[in-house]
Amino acid sequence: MNTSSPIGMLLAFIGAALLPLSAAAFNVPGPLVETDWVEANLKDVVVLDVRKKAASDTKRIAGATLVPWKKVRAKRSENGVELIKMLPTKEAFEDLMQSLGVNNDSAIIVTSESKDASTTFLGTRLYWQLKYFGHDNVALLNGGNAKWFKEKRATSTTSSARAFGDFTAAEERSSMLATTADVEKAVNDDSVLLIDTRSQDQYL
């Protein structure tokens, strides 16, 4: 293309102006988003709704995709001991996210029933795992489904049709995970504050 001609210069200018728009991905504004923000941006985000039990026709935020809780965590063997409720392998987590239609450039909103601490935890766990596997473009819905439904915002009984995603987990952020050895060391370190988030009944 001859960029010295008026038409060539115009085409080059238009191409340069459009390039950032096509390359820019949609990003969440922070780690916690409000219902009105999500409602205004539903077409630009992937809403993942984590449930312990849910039928395919379960009421959800319009277009949200249900995430089976049993697939968020996994059984793993550590030092010859079989453990439950652990982090899945990188490959298993990739497979789950891809099956939900999540891409590397997806802006993800994680929600859950949020009726109490035990159901809110489902969402925060998935949020943490996405961060652990390198996906930072993710936010939690403040108030979760409980707030969304109470405000009578748009709901559906089906998930949006999504193609298989291309999500690829990044290198695991081991600094975000405390091992048994880390905790044992921390118990004897006065500079470390250990916080137990279990309810009193569960703790006792």
mmCIF file of N, CA and C in Angstrom, residues 8 14 27 30 93 102 141 157 167 178:
data_model
loop_
_atom_site.group_PDB
_atom_site.id
_atom_site.type_symbol
_atom_site.label_atom_id
_atom_site.label_comp_id
_atom_site.label_asym_id
_atom_site.label_seq_id
_atom_site.Cartn_x
_atom_site.Cartn_y
_atom_site.Cartn_z
ATOM 1 N N GLY A 8 -3.972 6.203 0.882
ATOM 2 C CA GLY A 8 -3.126 5.293 1.643
ATOM 3 C C GLY A 8 -2.931 5.779 3.058
ATOM 4 N N ILE A 14 -6.803 4.624 9.759
ATOM 5 C CA ILE A 14 -7.958 3.841 10.234
ATOM 6 C C ILE A 14 -7.492 2.513 10.818
ATOM 7 N N ASN A 27 -11.944 -6.334 30.749
ATOM 8 C CA ASN A 27 -11.405 -6.666 32.059
ATOM 9 C C ASN A 27 -12.387 -6.320 33.174
ATOM 10 N N GLY A 30 -12.165 -5.086 39.370
ATOM 11 C CA GLY A 30 -11.518 -5.381 40.649
ATOM 12 C C GLY A 30 -11.915 -6.762 41.124
ATOM 13 N N PHE A 93 -7.837 -29.102 35.852
ATOM 14 C CA PHE A 93 -8.471 -27.792 35.963
ATOM 15 C C PHE A 93 -8.643 -27.161 34.583
ATOM 16 N N VAL A 102 -14.577 -21.426 28.953
ATOM 17 C CA VAL A 102 -13.696 -20.357 29.406
ATOM 18 C C VAL A 102 -12.474 -20.274 28.494
ATOM 19 N N LEU A 141 -18.903 -11.976 42.641
ATOM 20 C CA LEU A 141 -20.120 -11.159 42.678
ATOM 21 C C LEU A 141 -20.481 -10.874 44.122
ATOM 22 N N THR A 157 -33.115 -20.412 33.196
ATOM 23 C CA THR A 157 -33.013 -21.806 33.643
ATOM 24 C C THR A 157 -32.121 -22.602 32.689
ATOM 25 N N PHE A 167 -8.919 -22.204 27.477
ATOM 26 C CA PHE A 167 -8.228 -21.877 28.728
ATOM 27 C C PHE A 167 -6.999 -22.759 28.932
ATOM 28 N N ALA A 178 -0.402 -22.725 51.180
ATOM 29 C CA ALA A 178 0.365 -23.141 52.355
ATOM 30 C C ALA A 178 0.311 -24.655 52.483
#
